[in-house]
Structures are given as C-alpha cells and as structure tokens.
Amino acid sequence: MKLLFASLTCLLSFATAQDLSLYDTVAANADLSTLTTAIGLAGLQEYLTTTPDLTLFAPTNAALQLLPAKYLTPGFTPHLVYLLEYHVVSGSVLPTASITNDLVIDMLNGESISASVSDAGVVLSGIAFSDARVVVADQSSTTGILHQVDQFFLPELLTYTLYDLTGQAPGFENVLNLVVQSGFEGELTAENRTVLAPSDIAFAALPPEYVAEVSANAVLRDSILLYHIIIGSYPLEIIVDGMEVMTVSGNPLRLGVSGGGRFAQYSAIGPFNNATFEISNLIAANGVAHTVNAVLEAPPLATVPSGPSPTLPVPTFPTPALPVPTLPTATLPGTIFPTPMILPGSLVPTPVVPIAMPGMPISTPVTLPVTSTVPVPAPASFVTTIPLPTSDTATLVPAQPGELSLYDTIALTADLSTLSMAINAAGLVDFLNSTPDLTAFLPINSAFMRLPPKYLTPGFIPHLKYILEYHFIQGIPLTTASISDGMSLTMLNGESVLAAVNETAVLLNGPAFNDSRIIVADLSRTNNDVLHVVDRFFFPQALTLNLYDLATQSTAFVTFLGLVTQSGLEGEFTVANRTILAPSDAAFVTVPADVVASLSTNAELRDSIVLYHVIFGSYPREILFDGIEVMTALGSPLQFEVMGEGETAQYAVIGFLNNATIDPSTNWIANNGIAYSVDALLEPSLLSDNQTLPPSDIVNGSPDSSITTAPATVPISSPTAPSLPTTEPPIGPPPFADPSASSGAWLVGSSLWRVLVVYSFLC
C-alpha cells in the first residue's frame, strides 16, 4: 500500500509540477479559449511554445468579444498575426513588480504601449486603445510570463485604410493621382479590398503617349484603376496558383504562384499582360495591398459606373468600444512581422516582410459608384470574410422585385448577409442564380452563431458547401401550403429533413438538429424559386462523424485500420484539423508479405507508417497546388503533386522513398478534416535514418468527438482479395454532438500513459 501511495504521489507531483509553455498555459485556461483559437488561426503556437523569455498580455474571452470578426477569417490572417504580436514582449520577462509608472514597453510587432501603475493595479495604453487593465498577473511558464488583461490591444497600423497606406507610401504618386482624378478614394476605404499598386517605376515604363491618353480619357483611367482593386482580401497566405478573383471593374483577374516556400513568386495575370508582386502583404484596416512591377492593361469596364451607388448590404463587424482618434502622421516601425515560420500543417508560403506606412485616416469616405446592381461574387477558392452576427433578432426579409434571382435576394437582405458571404465562399453563386425550381431554407444571421468557426476556413470549404447544400431542394419549388406534417424532404446534399406542421408553425428536423422554424415563408423569385427564412441552420448528419468513424464505415481499409488499432493511434484520427491518406487494401497487395508480417511485431515501424499517413491541417483538393509541402504527425514532410486542372486534375503524394496516387473520387469530409484513399503505402525514412520516433501529437490535440472503440488487436495480413476503394463510405447513425460545443480537454495517447506509469514506478 505504501508503495502504491508513493507511486501515486509521485505521479501526481509529476503531472502538477510539469511546467507548461506560454501557449500551453493559454490553452489550459477556459477564460482564454478565444485567444487559443486566435493563436491557432495565426499559426503562432510554435513560437509561443518554443521561444524563451516572452511576456504575454492575454486578452480574456470577454475582451475578445469586441474583436472584429473579420480578423478571424483567412483574408485577414496577417492582420491577426500583427494584432497578436502586439500582445507579446520578446526577449524580456516582465513580472508586474518590474512594471513602473510611465514605462514604455516595445511589443513584438514593433509598436509600443505605455504603463500606468497605481493602487488599483497596472493599466496599459496605446495610441489606438487605452485603459487595458491587468486582471490576473504573473502566471509563469517555461517560455515566459503571462498576464490576463480585460481589453485587447488595437495596433495603430490597423486604424489605417488602404487609401492611407497608398497615399503615404513613397513611390506611388501616379497611383494616387489616378485615384484622385477618378474620385474613387472610397474604393480604397471600402471594407474587404485588395490593392495591386503599381510603383512609379512601373508607370515610367509605359509609353508617354499612353500615359497622356490615360490622363485625358476618364473611361480608360477608371478601367485601369478599378482593374487594380480586387473585391475581397487576398494575402499571400490564401493565394493559390490559378485562383480567379473579381476586380471592381467587373472583370476577372487570375493570380499565379510559381515555386514554393520562401522562393515562391506571385503574379497577377491579365488578358493583355502580367505583373509580378514586389512587396506583399501590406496590411490595413480594410484589407491588404501588394506592390506590382507593371501596370495591368485593363479590359473595358464590364459596367460603366454612373449615377449614385445602389444601397447594398455592407457586412458589419463588432466595433471595439475604444477610442480610435484621428492620428497625426507618425513614424511607424519598418517591420510588421518577425521572421515568419512554416508550422506543421501550414500551407503558408513565407511572405515578403511588409513595411508599415503611416497616414491620416480619411474623415469623410467618398461614396463610390459600383459596377453592377448586386455584389460581385468572390472566388470560390477560399473563404471570404464572414461576419459573425451581433444579435439574435432579425428584421424580416423585405419585399423584393420579382425579377431578382434567389442569390440576388439573399445578397440584398441585411439579415442574410452572413449567408450571402458563405454562399460566395462555397462557390454556389452561379448555381443559385441559374438553377430553376429550387426551394431554399435560408438561415438568418443569428442562426450562424451556432456554426463552428472552423467551417469558415479554407481547409473546410467542402464542409461549408455540404452544409449549405443541406438548405436547398432542387427541382421542387415547395410553398408552406404544400408541406404537410410528417413529410420527408430530400435536400440537395442527399440528406433529409422531416417537417412538423401545426396551426402556428412549420418546423424542420434532422438527425443532427431539430425545431428549425420557418419565420418568413413563400417568397417567390425568378427561375420559379421559393424562399423560406429559418431561425436555425441545418447541421448534416455526415458532419457528426470524425475521420476515424469515416474510415471504420468503409470495408476498403481493413488492413490500414488494423495498423492504427494495434498502434493505439486512433486518437490521431479524432483530433481537430487533420488530413488522412488512407492506403486501401488494394495498396497492401503490392507490399511484400514479410514486410506486412513484420508490422505486427515491430511497433516502431508500425507507428511510423501510421503517423506518416496523418497530416497536420485539413487539406481538401480546393486548396492544394503543385509542390505544396505539408507536415505529417511523424514529424516528416510530404509534398503534393497536382497534374492538370479542374475536374481532370490528378493528385499524388510525394514521399521520401516512394509516391502514392490519390483516388480522384475521394475528397471525403468529416467533422475534423479530410480523408483521401491512396493506392500505395508510403514508406517513411525515419527508421533508416536512425531517428527517434516523436511522441504522438494527440497529447496536444482536442478531439472533435469521441471515437468508436475498436478491438484491442486486429490481425494484420496481406489481403488476397482486396475490396476496391468505395466512392463514399456509408454514413452511420452516431449520436449528434452539438456542433457549437468545443472541448478543451487533451486526449492522452496510450504511449504517453505508459511513460507516466513507468515514471510512477521509478519514483
């Protein structure tokens, strides 16, 4: 008994005394869960985990309620990085005892804050915020110290618009002249824009007669200017080769990427000439700017701007209750980011270090003529800014002219602005505008408060599309009069909802949701479409499955699942944000029989193979490009090869020792990522290099849902009559877990548990 007590005491002391890094300290604190999410989106986990001598001023969940939601979307990733770095002091551990009155503290992003100290505590202020109070102080970690604060720090740079940035930057006088002559300053202050800014050197390369014509010809001048302004915010992090974007001129533009990593070259490809990016990711409050080395020759305006702008919904974001003063021209730091890092699972190429440029905010934004009667759709290749709703109530959809299409009606309705952005992001605009006889159940803004934020990120584009398709019926325009009690409705994604009709309401129910109420009914549109507005979004049953559930529902991966189960690595298939490369049983036929047999006895070989097929991050085909490098759970990188384009594109995985081709029919979605079937077993080089197998990453992950427990051991044998890969694993009926719920608990792998048990006996 004494030995058992001593062992337990030692084990408990080990667990409680185990020091945590700054990031682990944040992640373990329920009051900092929003900050944990933001750090993950910004890719700063590794920095906060491994960099010594840091001080972190951590905004609480309540403080981050005021953070504009756009900063949690892919188009504003550099902004989020810059904002979070404004909360970190690098190279100095500052306990509150060392913070004195009027102390100026230089932050990681290059801007500074000042401290005031009184009997009431420590208060921190900056130019664009004031009175952020330290509410919990001096939490130690292995990499520094943490103080919780009751406000987030808004950097001065993020009070500038793209117009400020362009107007104050040296070498862009010609661009500014075009803007002023055309009266389009408002396009550089509008929300969610990307500016391709040709330098004065680029203008100098133009023939003098062409420059003179541009100055004299207003239509030509406008077409050139508006062709350099893109609708949507496109930092380097979300640009992939061949991505098509829409300019304010109404004409599309293609973005190109050649090479990879820090050597990647980015360009804008027009119908007449191209321009290469020079300085990239210049951030402003309303988007991002890239300088280019050439003036793009623009096609004529798709629609010549004339008259006042029509009233269109502009996405609104929660505004920090902080003073944002008109700033004097100031000298800002020349470096926005420290040396960028490629983190596990990251698809982010190393950006060119942008230069912060000061400027005066425009006091009266200019109202800008637009080029079409409805918002121009954003490209389907990535997720645009999707605002989170600020209210549970809604003004019902106003009556619209009958000639408006289904999507136009959504886009012109303020209470459906979140849905409009999601439809753009999922690439469903053309489908909704051109497909006749649709029935639509449209969730209002407040309904999207229940949607997990991960579904609004690039790695979950297929998931978002699948969710949205669960809200439409194709080929049958249904009014509420034709919906009867108990009727089963088959939705566009193939799943069903069940109607419940009583004297007061029409309710819709599915396996993973219930009691979604129709609050506005029977709006008819062109194409014979019928619209209904609902107060809850529909969550598909398929997205209640994690990647492990998905694999076990198929009969094509018995051998690979045997490896997973014997290794005890099921948790790697349930942790959030993963891509699984699943070798089919057919793939194992080509593996030598003695190798297959050795997998049952050689645990290190078995574990390394399993972990080499698990990728950090969710990588659907929509965001893959040729040469993209990803990190596996083994700690070794893989590379994707993309051959061809569009529907006929072929995808392969390039490993150290061999390659595998992805089954083109697979892009399987689960609630924690993506799975592909591959035709070969990838061979890791770990054992041949005598490296040490890293601990399973499941100790640092948060599983999306519990897994179905598999047998303790599954015999592994080389199949003689393998099943062919299925086109889609059948969907089982697991219980639904609330999609809005998130778990902060850590799933401890069996390998770590064994280490702890051994440690307890050693004590």
PDB file of N, CA, C and O in Angstrom, residues 41 57 65 120 131 164 252 342 375 421 659 667 725:
ATOM      1  N   LEU A  41      -5.280  30.130 -35.375  1.00  0.00           N
ATOM      2  CA  LEU A  41      -5.531  30.676 -36.709  1.00  0.00           C
ATOM      3  C   LEU A  41      -4.333  31.449 -37.224  1.00  0.00           C
ATOM      4  O   LEU A  41      -4.043  31.455 -38.423  1.00  0.00           O
ATOM      5  N   PHE A  57       0.562  39.496 -22.772  1.00  0.00           N
ATOM      6  CA  PHE A  57      -0.619  40.125 -22.200  1.00  0.00           C
ATOM      7  C   PHE A  57      -1.817  39.493 -22.900  1.00  0.00           C
ATOM      8  O   PHE A  57      -2.085  39.777 -24.067  1.00  0.00           O
ATOM      9  N   GLN A  65     -14.545  39.569 -27.196  1.00  0.00           N
ATOM     10  CA  GLN A  65     -15.878  39.704 -27.781  1.00  0.00           C
ATOM     11  C   GLN A  65     -15.955  40.940 -28.667  1.00  0.00           C
ATOM     12  O   GLN A  65     -16.780  41.017 -29.586  1.00  0.00           O
ATOM     13  N   ALA A 120      -4.715  50.677  -7.760  1.00  0.00           N
ATOM     14  CA  ALA A 120      -5.734  49.853  -8.409  1.00  0.00           C
ATOM     15  C   ALA A 120      -5.136  48.791  -9.311  1.00  0.00           C
ATOM     16  O   ALA A 120      -5.847  47.920  -9.801  1.00  0.00           O
ATOM     17  N   ASP A 131      -6.508  52.104 -21.284  1.00  0.00           N
ATOM     18  CA  ASP A 131      -7.082  51.534 -20.069  1.00  0.00           C
ATOM     19  C   ASP A 131      -7.374  50.046 -20.168  1.00  0.00           C
ATOM     20  O   ASP A 131      -8.451  49.577 -19.800  1.00  0.00           O
ATOM     21  N   ASP A 164      -5.017  55.376 -46.958  1.00  0.00           N
ATOM     22  CA  ASP A 164      -3.948  55.961 -46.150  1.00  0.00           C
ATOM     23  C   ASP A 164      -2.601  55.371 -46.534  1.00  0.00           C
ATOM     24  O   ASP A 164      -1.602  56.068 -46.716  1.00  0.00           O
ATOM     25  N   PRO A 252     -12.707  39.734 -64.371  1.00  0.00           N
ATOM     26  CA  PRO A 252     -11.902  38.839 -63.532  1.00  0.00           C
ATOM     27  C   PRO A 252     -10.410  39.015 -63.787  1.00  0.00           C
ATOM     28  O   PRO A 252      -9.979  39.524 -64.825  1.00  0.00           O
ATOM     29  N   ILE A 342       7.160  28.407 -41.009  1.00  0.00           N
ATOM     30  CA  ILE A 342       6.255  27.412 -41.560  1.00  0.00           C
ATOM     31  C   ILE A 342       5.993  26.389 -40.463  1.00  0.00           C
ATOM     32  O   ILE A 342       6.889  25.687 -40.027  1.00  0.00           O
ATOM     33  N   PRO A 375     -23.805  42.602 -55.453  1.00  0.00           N
ATOM     34  CA  PRO A 375     -22.393  42.365 -55.142  1.00  0.00           C
ATOM     35  C   PRO A 375     -21.779  41.350 -56.096  1.00  0.00           C
ATOM     36  O   PRO A 375     -22.370  40.321 -56.409  1.00  0.00           O
ATOM     37  N   MET A 421     -22.305  35.779 -47.666  1.00  0.00           N
ATOM     38  CA  MET A 421     -20.863  35.601 -47.678  1.00  0.00           C
ATOM     39  C   MET A 421     -20.485  34.120 -47.736  1.00  0.00           C
ATOM     40  O   MET A 421     -19.553  33.724 -48.444  1.00  0.00           O
ATOM     41  N   ASN A 659       6.025   7.129 -53.791  1.00  0.00           N
ATOM     42  CA  ASN A 659       4.902   8.029 -54.011  1.00  0.00           C
ATOM     43  C   ASN A 659       3.591   7.254 -53.968  1.00  0.00           C
ATOM     44  O   ASN A 659       3.569   6.031 -54.037  1.00  0.00           O
ATOM     45  N   ASN A 667     -12.570  12.855 -51.672  1.00  0.00           N
ATOM     46  CA  ASN A 667     -12.309  14.139 -51.012  1.00  0.00           C
ATOM     47  C   ASN A 667     -13.243  14.114 -49.816  1.00  0.00           C
ATOM     48  O   ASN A 667     -14.049  14.997 -49.596  1.00  0.00           O
ATOM     49  N   PRO A 725     -11.591   0.571 -53.564  1.00  0.00           N
ATOM     50  CA  PRO A 725     -11.982   1.746 -52.768  1.00  0.00           C
ATOM     51  C   PRO A 725     -13.416   2.140 -53.061  1.00  0.00           C
ATOM     52  O   PRO A 725     -13.846   2.148 -54.215  1.00  0.00           O
TER      53      PRO A 725
END
